[in-house]
PDB file of C-alpha atoms in Angstrom:
ATOM      1  CA  GLU A   1       4.361   3.389  -2.818  1.00  0.00           C
ATOM      2  CA  ILE A   2       2.135   6.430  -2.644  1.00  0.00           C
ATOM      3  CA  MET A   3       3.985   9.380  -1.148  1.00  0.00           C
ATOM      4  CA  LEU A   4       2.172  11.676   1.277  1.00  0.00           C
ATOM      5  CA  ILE A   5       3.210  15.320   1.600  1.00  0.00           C
ATOM      6  CA  GLN A   6       2.191  17.241   4.697  1.00  0.00           C
ATOM      7  CA  SER A   7       2.099  20.998   5.137  1.00  0.00           C
ATOM      8  CA  PRO A   8       3.050  23.118   6.863  1.00  0.00           C
ATOM      9  CA  ALA A   9       6.028  21.525   8.556  1.00  0.00           C
ATOM     10  CA  THR A  10       5.429  23.607  11.675  1.00  0.00           C
ATOM     11  CA  LEU A  11       2.384  25.532  12.834  1.00  0.00           C
ATOM     12  CA  SER A  12       2.332  27.908  15.809  1.00  0.00           C
ATOM     13  CA  LEU A  13      -1.045  29.002  17.125  1.00  0.00           C
ATOM     14  CA  SER A  14      -2.656  30.250  20.318  1.00  0.00           C
ATOM     15  CA  PRO A  15      -5.192  28.542  22.572  1.00  0.00           C
ATOM     16  CA  GLY A  16      -8.730  28.870  21.257  1.00  0.00           C
ATOM     17  CA  GLU A  17      -7.647  29.224  17.615  1.00  0.00           C
ATOM     18  CA  ARG A  18      -8.271  26.757  14.803  1.00  0.00           C
ATOM     19  CA  ALA A  19      -5.543  24.599  13.240  1.00  0.00           C
ATOM     20  CA  THR A  20      -5.709  23.415   9.646  1.00  0.00           C
ATOM     21  CA  LEU A  21      -3.240  20.709   8.620  1.00  0.00           C
ATOM     22  CA  SER A  22      -2.881  19.448   5.077  1.00  0.00           C
ATOM     23  CA  CYS A  23      -1.909  16.065   3.621  1.00  0.00           C
ATOM     24  CA  ARG A  24      -1.537  15.562  -0.115  1.00  0.00           C
ATOM     25  CA  ALA A  25      -1.149  12.198  -1.853  1.00  0.00           C
ATOM     26  CA  VAL A  26       0.718  11.987  -5.147  1.00  0.00           C
ATOM     27  CA  LEU A  27      -1.930   9.530  -6.403  1.00  0.00           C
ATOM     28  CA  SER A  28      -5.551   9.138  -5.403  1.00  0.00           C
ATOM     29  CA  VAL A  29      -6.120   7.095  -2.246  1.00  0.00           C
ATOM     30  CA  SER A  30      -9.917   7.477  -2.351  1.00  0.00           C
ATOM     31  CA  ASN A  31     -10.855   8.092   1.311  1.00  0.00           C
ATOM     32  CA  SER A  32      -8.362   5.623   2.756  1.00  0.00           C
ATOM     33  CA  LEU A  33      -6.434   8.045   4.908  1.00  0.00           C
ATOM     34  CA  ALA A  34      -5.810   8.328   8.626  1.00  0.00           C
ATOM     35  CA  TRP A  35      -4.426  10.948  10.992  1.00  0.00           C
ATOM     36  CA  TYR A  36      -2.358  10.255  14.104  1.00  0.00           C
ATOM     37  CA  GLN A  37      -1.267  12.457  16.997  1.00  0.00           C
ATOM     38  CA  GLN A  38       2.102  11.932  18.660  1.00  0.00           C
ATOM     39  CA  LYS A  39       2.905  13.898  21.800  1.00  0.00           C
ATOM     40  CA  PRO A  40       6.505  14.173  22.977  1.00  0.00           C
ATOM     41  CA  GLY A  41       7.772  10.921  24.432  1.00  0.00           C
ATOM     42  CA  GLN A  42       4.572   9.051  23.566  1.00  0.00           C
ATOM     43  CA  SER A  43       3.438   6.558  20.967  1.00  0.00           C
ATOM     44  CA  PRO A  44       1.224   7.796  18.140  1.00  0.00           C
ATOM     45  CA  ARG A  45      -2.543   7.688  18.656  1.00  0.00           C
ATOM     46  CA  LEU A  46      -5.151   7.184  15.944  1.00  0.00           C
ATOM     47  CA  LEU A  47      -7.352  10.273  15.604  1.00  0.00           C
ATOM     48  CA  ILE A  48      -9.174   9.988  12.292  1.00  0.00           C
ATOM     49  CA  TYR A  49      -9.655   7.086   9.877  1.00  0.00           C
ATOM     50  CA  ASP A  50     -11.246   6.794   6.447  1.00  0.00           C
ATOM     51  CA  ALA A  51     -10.550  10.529   6.069  1.00  0.00           C
ATOM     52  CA  SER A  52     -13.368  11.754   8.299  1.00  0.00           C
ATOM     53  CA  ASN A  53     -14.262   9.214  11.007  1.00  0.00           C
ATOM     54  CA  ARG A  54     -13.134   9.968  14.541  1.00  0.00           C
ATOM     55  CA  ALA A  55     -11.548   7.093  16.413  1.00  0.00           C
ATOM     56  CA  THR A  56     -12.956   6.001  19.749  1.00  0.00           C
ATOM     57  CA  GLY A  57     -12.581   8.624  22.453  1.00  0.00           C
ATOM     58  CA  ILE A  58     -11.392  11.424  20.172  1.00  0.00           C
ATOM     59  CA  PRO A  59     -13.028  14.786  20.967  1.00  0.00           C
ATOM     60  CA  ALA A  60     -15.324  16.409  18.428  1.00  0.00           C
ATOM     61  CA  ARG A  61     -12.840  19.310  18.182  1.00  0.00           C
ATOM     62  CA  PHE A  62     -10.886  17.061  15.810  1.00  0.00           C
ATOM     63  CA  SER A  63     -12.307  16.599  12.335  1.00  0.00           C
ATOM     64  CA  GLY A  64     -11.038  15.290   9.022  1.00  0.00           C
ATOM     65  CA  SER A  65     -12.093  15.929   5.477  1.00  0.00           C
ATOM     66  CA  GLY A  66     -11.052  15.291   1.896  1.00  0.00           C
ATOM     67  CA  SER A  67     -10.851  12.509  -0.657  1.00  0.00           C
ATOM     68  CA  GLY A  68      -8.715  11.543  -3.603  1.00  0.00           C
ATOM     69  CA  THR A  69      -5.433  13.409  -3.174  1.00  0.00           C
ATOM     70  CA  ASP A  70      -6.167  16.281  -0.773  1.00  0.00           C
ATOM     71  CA  PHE A  71      -6.987  15.872   2.905  1.00  0.00           C
ATOM     72  CA  THR A  72      -7.327  18.192   5.883  1.00  0.00           C
ATOM     73  CA  LEU A  73      -7.216  17.737   9.627  1.00  0.00           C
ATOM     74  CA  THR A  74      -8.957  20.546  11.476  1.00  0.00           C
ATOM     75  CA  ILE A  75      -8.612  21.111  15.200  1.00  0.00           C
ATOM     76  CA  ASN A  76     -11.030  23.661  16.655  1.00  0.00           C
ATOM     77  CA  ASN A  77     -10.673  25.580  19.908  1.00  0.00           C
ATOM     78  CA  LEU A  78      -7.024  24.614  20.400  1.00  0.00           C
ATOM     79  CA  GLU A  79      -5.862  23.583  23.830  1.00  0.00           C
ATOM     80  CA  PRO A  80      -2.259  23.488  25.105  1.00  0.00           C
ATOM     81  CA  GLU A  81      -2.475  19.678  25.228  1.00  0.00           C
ATOM     82  CA  ASP A  82      -2.910  19.614  21.443  1.00  0.00           C
ATOM     83  CA  SER A  83       0.785  20.400  21.048  1.00  0.00           C
ATOM     84  CA  ALA A  84       2.095  17.398  19.134  1.00  0.00           C
ATOM     85  CA  VAL A  85       3.284  16.104  15.788  1.00  0.00           C
ATOM     86  CA  TYR A  86       0.483  15.000  13.491  1.00  0.00           C
ATOM     87  CA  TYR A  87       0.982  12.352  10.806  1.00  0.00           C
ATOM     88  CA  CYS A  88      -1.200  11.242   7.951  1.00  0.00           C
ATOM     89  CA  GLN A  89      -1.081   7.643   6.692  1.00  0.00           C
ATOM     90  CA  GLN A  90      -2.470   5.601   3.835  1.00  0.00           C
ATOM     91  CA  ARG A  91      -2.462   1.998   2.710  1.00  0.00           C
ATOM     92  CA  SER A  92      -1.977   0.850  -0.871  1.00  0.00           C
ATOM     93  CA  ARG A  93      -4.648  -1.584  -1.929  1.00  0.00           C
ATOM     94  CA  TRP A  94      -2.589  -4.611  -3.001  1.00  0.00           C
ATOM     95  CA  PRO A  95      -0.098  -5.699  -1.959  1.00  0.00           C
ATOM     96  CA  PRO A  96      -0.658  -3.808   1.273  1.00  0.00           C
ATOM     97  CA  VAL A  97       2.015  -1.171   1.715  1.00  0.00           C
ATOM     98  CA  TYR A  98       1.566   1.583   4.277  1.00  0.00           C
ATOM     99  CA  THR A  99       3.090   5.053   4.036  1.00  0.00           C
ATOM    100  CA  PHE A 100       3.190   8.023   6.370  1.00  0.00           C
ATOM    101  CA  GLY A 101       3.627  11.701   5.750  1.00  0.00           C
ATOM    102  CA  GLN A 102       6.621  13.488   7.211  1.00  0.00           C
ATOM    103  CA  GLY A 103       4.519  15.106   9.937  1.00  0.00           C
ATOM    104  CA  THR A 104       3.345  18.564  10.976  1.00  0.00           C
ATOM    105  CA  LYS A 105       4.501  19.911  14.316  1.00  0.00           C
ATOM    106  CA  LEU A 106       1.776  21.906  16.038  1.00  0.00           C
ATOM    107  CA  GLU A 107       2.870  24.295  18.754  1.00  0.00           C
ATOM    108  CA  ILE A 108       0.342  25.954  21.042  1.00  0.00           C
ATOM    109  CA  LYS A 109       1.743  29.067  22.679  1.00  0.00           C
TER     110      LYS A 109
ATOM    111  CA  GLN B   1      -8.358  -4.149  26.744  1.00  0.00           C
ATOM    112  CA  VAL B   2      -5.928  -4.500  23.863  1.00  0.00           C
ATOM    113  CA  THR B   3      -2.260  -4.035  24.715  1.00  0.00           C
ATOM    114  CA  LEU B   4       1.004  -4.676  22.879  1.00  0.00           C
ATOM    115  CA  ASP B   5       4.475  -4.704  24.394  1.00  0.00           C
ATOM    116  CA  GLU B   6       7.777  -4.755  22.537  1.00  0.00           C
ATOM    117  CA  SER B   7      10.924  -6.380  23.893  1.00  0.00           C
ATOM    118  CA  GLY B   8      14.426  -6.867  22.614  1.00  0.00           C
ATOM    119  CA  PRO B   9      17.991  -5.569  22.848  1.00  0.00           C
ATOM    120  CA  ALA B  10      18.562  -1.865  23.328  1.00  0.00           C
ATOM    121  CA  LEU B  11      21.930  -2.022  21.581  1.00  0.00           C
ATOM    122  CA  VAL B  12      23.114  -4.032  18.585  1.00  0.00           C
ATOM    123  CA  LYS B  13      26.336  -3.871  16.621  1.00  0.00           C
ATOM    124  CA  PRO B  14      26.578  -3.119  12.910  1.00  0.00           C
ATOM    125  CA  THR B  15      26.038  -6.203  10.716  1.00  0.00           C
ATOM    126  CA  GLU B  16      24.279  -8.076  13.541  1.00  0.00           C
ATOM    127  CA  THR B  17      20.728  -9.403  13.354  1.00  0.00           C
ATOM    128  CA  LEU B  18      18.036  -7.726  15.457  1.00  0.00           C
ATOM    129  CA  THR B  19      15.277  -9.829  16.989  1.00  0.00           C
ATOM    130  CA  LEU B  20      12.270  -8.078  18.509  1.00  0.00           C
ATOM    131  CA  THR B  21       9.304  -9.706  20.199  1.00  0.00           C
ATOM    132  CA  CYS B  22       5.810  -8.282  20.457  1.00  0.00           C
ATOM    133  CA  THR B  23       3.677  -9.771  23.220  1.00  0.00           C
ATOM    134  CA  PHE B  24       0.049  -8.803  23.014  1.00  0.00           C
ATOM    135  CA  SER B  25      -3.164  -9.310  24.950  1.00  0.00           C
ATOM    136  CA  GLY B  26      -6.853  -8.643  24.484  1.00  0.00           C
ATOM    137  CA  PHE B  27      -7.100 -10.333  21.103  1.00  0.00           C
ATOM    138  CA  SER B  28      -6.061 -13.470  19.230  1.00  0.00           C
ATOM    139  CA  LEU B  29      -3.989 -13.564  16.060  1.00  0.00           C
ATOM    140  CA  THR B  30      -6.014 -16.572  14.948  1.00  0.00           C
ATOM    141  CA  THR B  31      -9.242 -14.569  14.741  1.00  0.00           C
ATOM    142  CA  ALA B  32     -10.241 -13.701  11.181  1.00  0.00           C
ATOM    143  CA  GLY B  33      -9.376 -10.109  10.283  1.00  0.00           C
ATOM    144  CA  VAL B  34      -6.695  -9.638  12.932  1.00  0.00           C
ATOM    145  CA  ARG B  35      -3.354  -8.230  11.800  1.00  0.00           C
ATOM    146  CA  VAL B  36      -0.236  -7.125  13.671  1.00  0.00           C
ATOM    147  CA  ALA B  37       2.396  -4.822  12.217  1.00  0.00           C
ATOM    148  CA  TRP B  38       5.765  -3.263  13.028  1.00  0.00           C
ATOM    149  CA  ILE B  39       6.546   0.411  12.516  1.00  0.00           C
ATOM    150  CA  ARG B  40       9.743   2.283  13.339  1.00  0.00           C
ATOM    151  CA  GLN B  41      10.712   5.877  13.968  1.00  0.00           C
ATOM    152  CA  PRO B  42      14.301   7.170  13.910  1.00  0.00           C
ATOM    153  CA  PRO B  43      14.945   9.848  16.544  1.00  0.00           C
ATOM    154  CA  GLY B  44      13.264  13.085  15.497  1.00  0.00           C
ATOM    155  CA  LYS B  45      12.045  11.632  12.220  1.00  0.00           C
ATOM    156  CA  ALA B  46       8.873  10.288  10.666  1.00  0.00           C
ATOM    157  CA  LEU B  47       7.191   6.915  10.984  1.00  0.00           C
ATOM    158  CA  GLU B  48       8.037   4.038   8.643  1.00  0.00           C
ATOM    159  CA  TRP B  49       6.000   0.871   8.205  1.00  0.00           C
ATOM    160  CA  LEU B  50       8.085  -2.315   8.195  1.00  0.00           C
ATOM    161  CA  ALA B  51       5.916  -5.419   8.039  1.00  0.00           C
ATOM    162  CA  ARG B  52       2.543  -7.013   8.773  1.00  0.00           C
ATOM    163  CA  ILE B  53       1.418 -10.527   9.717  1.00  0.00           C
ATOM    164  CA  ASP B  54      -2.177 -11.667   9.433  1.00  0.00           C
ATOM    165  CA  TRP B  55      -4.525 -14.111  11.158  1.00  0.00           C
ATOM    166  CA  ASP B  56      -4.000 -16.605   8.308  1.00  0.00           C
ATOM    167  CA  ASP B  57      -0.187 -16.273   8.589  1.00  0.00           C
ATOM    168  CA  ASP B  58       0.091 -14.143   5.452  1.00  0.00           C
ATOM    169  CA  LYS B  59       3.045 -11.788   5.712  1.00  0.00           C
ATOM    170  CA  PHE B  60       3.769  -8.488   3.970  1.00  0.00           C
ATOM    171  CA  TYR B  61       6.960  -6.445   4.008  1.00  0.00           C
ATOM    172  CA  SER B  62       8.108  -2.959   3.122  1.00  0.00           C
ATOM    173  CA  PRO B  63       9.464  -3.142  -0.433  1.00  0.00           C
ATOM    174  CA  SER B  64      12.614  -1.261   0.563  1.00  0.00           C
ATOM    175  CA  LEU B  65      13.413  -3.602   3.465  1.00  0.00           C
ATOM    176  CA  LYS B  66      11.901  -6.942   2.505  1.00  0.00           C
ATOM    177  CA  THR B  67      15.236  -8.657   1.882  1.00  0.00           C
ATOM    178  CA  ARG B  68      16.229  -7.987   5.510  1.00  0.00           C
ATOM    179  CA  LEU B  69      12.976  -8.659   7.344  1.00  0.00           C
ATOM    180  CA  THR B  70      11.299 -11.828   8.574  1.00  0.00           C
ATOM    181  CA  LEU B  71       8.104 -12.127  10.592  1.00  0.00           C
ATOM    182  CA  SER B  72       6.971 -15.124  12.600  1.00  0.00           C
ATOM    183  CA  ARG B  73       4.355 -15.790  15.239  1.00  0.00           C
ATOM    184  CA  ASP B  74       3.649 -18.020  18.212  1.00  0.00           C
ATOM    185  CA  THR B  75      -0.105 -18.033  18.629  1.00  0.00           C
ATOM    186  CA  SER B  76       0.040 -20.055  21.851  1.00  0.00           C
ATOM    187  CA  LYS B  77       2.106 -17.289  23.460  1.00  0.00           C
ATOM    188  CA  ASN B  78       0.358 -14.360  21.734  1.00  0.00           C
ATOM    189  CA  GLN B  79       3.663 -13.238  20.273  1.00  0.00           C
ATOM    190  CA  VAL B  80       4.948 -11.889  16.984  1.00  0.00           C
ATOM    191  CA  VAL B  81       8.682 -11.857  16.273  1.00  0.00           C
ATOM    192  CA  LEU B  82      10.455  -9.523  13.850  1.00  0.00           C
ATOM    193  CA  THR B  83      14.004 -10.177  12.713  1.00  0.00           C
ATOM    194  CA  MET B  84      16.057  -7.651  10.775  1.00  0.00           C
ATOM    195  CA  THR B  85      19.410  -8.681   9.381  1.00  0.00           C
ATOM    196  CA  ASP B  86      22.559  -6.691   8.670  1.00  0.00           C
ATOM    197  CA  MET B  87      21.801  -3.850  11.068  1.00  0.00           C
ATOM    198  CA  ASN B  88      23.288  -0.448  10.295  1.00  0.00           C
ATOM    199  CA  PRO B  89      23.497   2.764  12.340  1.00  0.00           C
ATOM    200  CA  VAL B  90      20.726   4.232  10.135  1.00  0.00           C
ATOM    201  CA  ASP B  91      18.432   1.550  11.599  1.00  0.00           C
ATOM    202  CA  THR B  92      18.642   3.244  14.985  1.00  0.00           C
ATOM    203  CA  ALA B  93      15.011   3.902  15.869  1.00  0.00           C
ATOM    204  CA  THR B  94      12.128   3.265  18.192  1.00  0.00           C
ATOM    205  CA  TYR B  95      10.362   0.132  16.995  1.00  0.00           C
ATOM    206  CA  TYR B  96       6.623  -0.081  17.586  1.00  0.00           C
ATOM    207  CA  CYS B  97       4.325  -3.097  17.526  1.00  0.00           C
ATOM    208  CA  VAL B  98       0.790  -2.184  16.500  1.00  0.00           C
ATOM    209  CA  ARG B  99      -2.514  -3.801  15.749  1.00  0.00           C
ATOM    210  CA  ALA B 100      -4.092  -3.014  12.416  1.00  0.00           C
ATOM    211  CA  ALA B 101      -7.567  -2.074  13.619  1.00  0.00           C
ATOM    212  CA  PRO B 102      -9.922  -4.826  12.389  1.00  0.00           C
ATOM    213  CA  THR B 103     -12.906  -2.488  12.171  1.00  0.00           C
ATOM    214  CA  THR B 104     -11.022  -0.534   9.518  1.00  0.00           C
ATOM    215  CA  GLY B 105     -10.202  -3.505   7.313  1.00  0.00           C
ATOM    216  CA  GLY B 106      -6.648  -3.451   8.566  1.00  0.00           C
ATOM    217  CA  ASN B 107      -6.001  -0.096   6.929  1.00  0.00           C
ATOM    218  CA  TYR B 108      -4.989   1.783  10.069  1.00  0.00           C
ATOM    219  CA  PHE B 109      -3.148   1.188  13.318  1.00  0.00           C
ATOM    220  CA  ASP B 110      -4.732   1.158  16.744  1.00  0.00           C
ATOM    221  CA  PRO B 111      -3.520   0.710  19.389  1.00  0.00           C
ATOM    222  CA  TRP B 112       0.264   1.109  19.487  1.00  0.00           C
ATOM    223  CA  GLY B 113       2.748  -0.415  21.873  1.00  0.00           C
ATOM    224  CA  ARG B 114       5.022   1.834  23.913  1.00  0.00           C
ATOM    225  CA  GLY B 115       7.897   1.180  21.546  1.00  0.00           C
ATOM    226  CA  THR B 116      11.438   0.023  22.173  1.00  0.00           C
ATOM    227  CA  LEU B 117      14.502   2.085  21.279  1.00  0.00           C
ATOM    228  CA  VAL B 118      17.175   0.159  19.400  1.00  0.00           C
ATOM    229  CA  THR B 119      20.571   1.764  18.901  1.00  0.00           C
ATOM    230  CA  VAL B 120      22.992   0.396  16.344  1.00  0.00           C
ATOM    231  CA  SER B 121      26.565   1.160  17.316  1.00  0.00           C
ATOM    232  CA  SER B 122      29.896  -0.584  17.676  1.00  0.00           C
TER     233      SER B 122
END
């Protein structure tokens, strides 16, 4: 299994600011990485796949970048509704085994 | 519209076997490239992938849990069933049924069911 390490654990920012979340893989995963958003009491929602592609209906304020072992989720012009825990996820090629990072909690104050 | 809905007991006792059913709509598990998976999340903790079943009935399990997990499907009912044996209090979690998005080669999960909370306690 390829471990994913997310940082920071918690991020507190104000509306209108930019959030930068990091996900590091212990081994290269090429660009096979996704980001999910989980708001309190809700199921996770796919935001970004293949490192930089936005999922259907995701605003352009959300963007992903990176390849190999280092990935970033950037959220521009933060809104209060962006308060959530964000997870990164990858899939090992074969056999398929999926792993998630431990999450970054984003607080918008 | 693709939807998935989990059902099963809210409470199980230690050492018992958990059986969860995922009933889905908006797609068929017999269509090439379609995959359904289970993921769990202990309260306040991170997500953990458990297992995946494919359109051709291939099954894949988490290496750390594979001795306890079994997947099956009923394509006529659009259902996937997960069983987990020898339940322990550390297995207390919300269990999600998800589709592995076919447009991504099954690499990622979209959409997710609402999840069902299972508590393991005597």
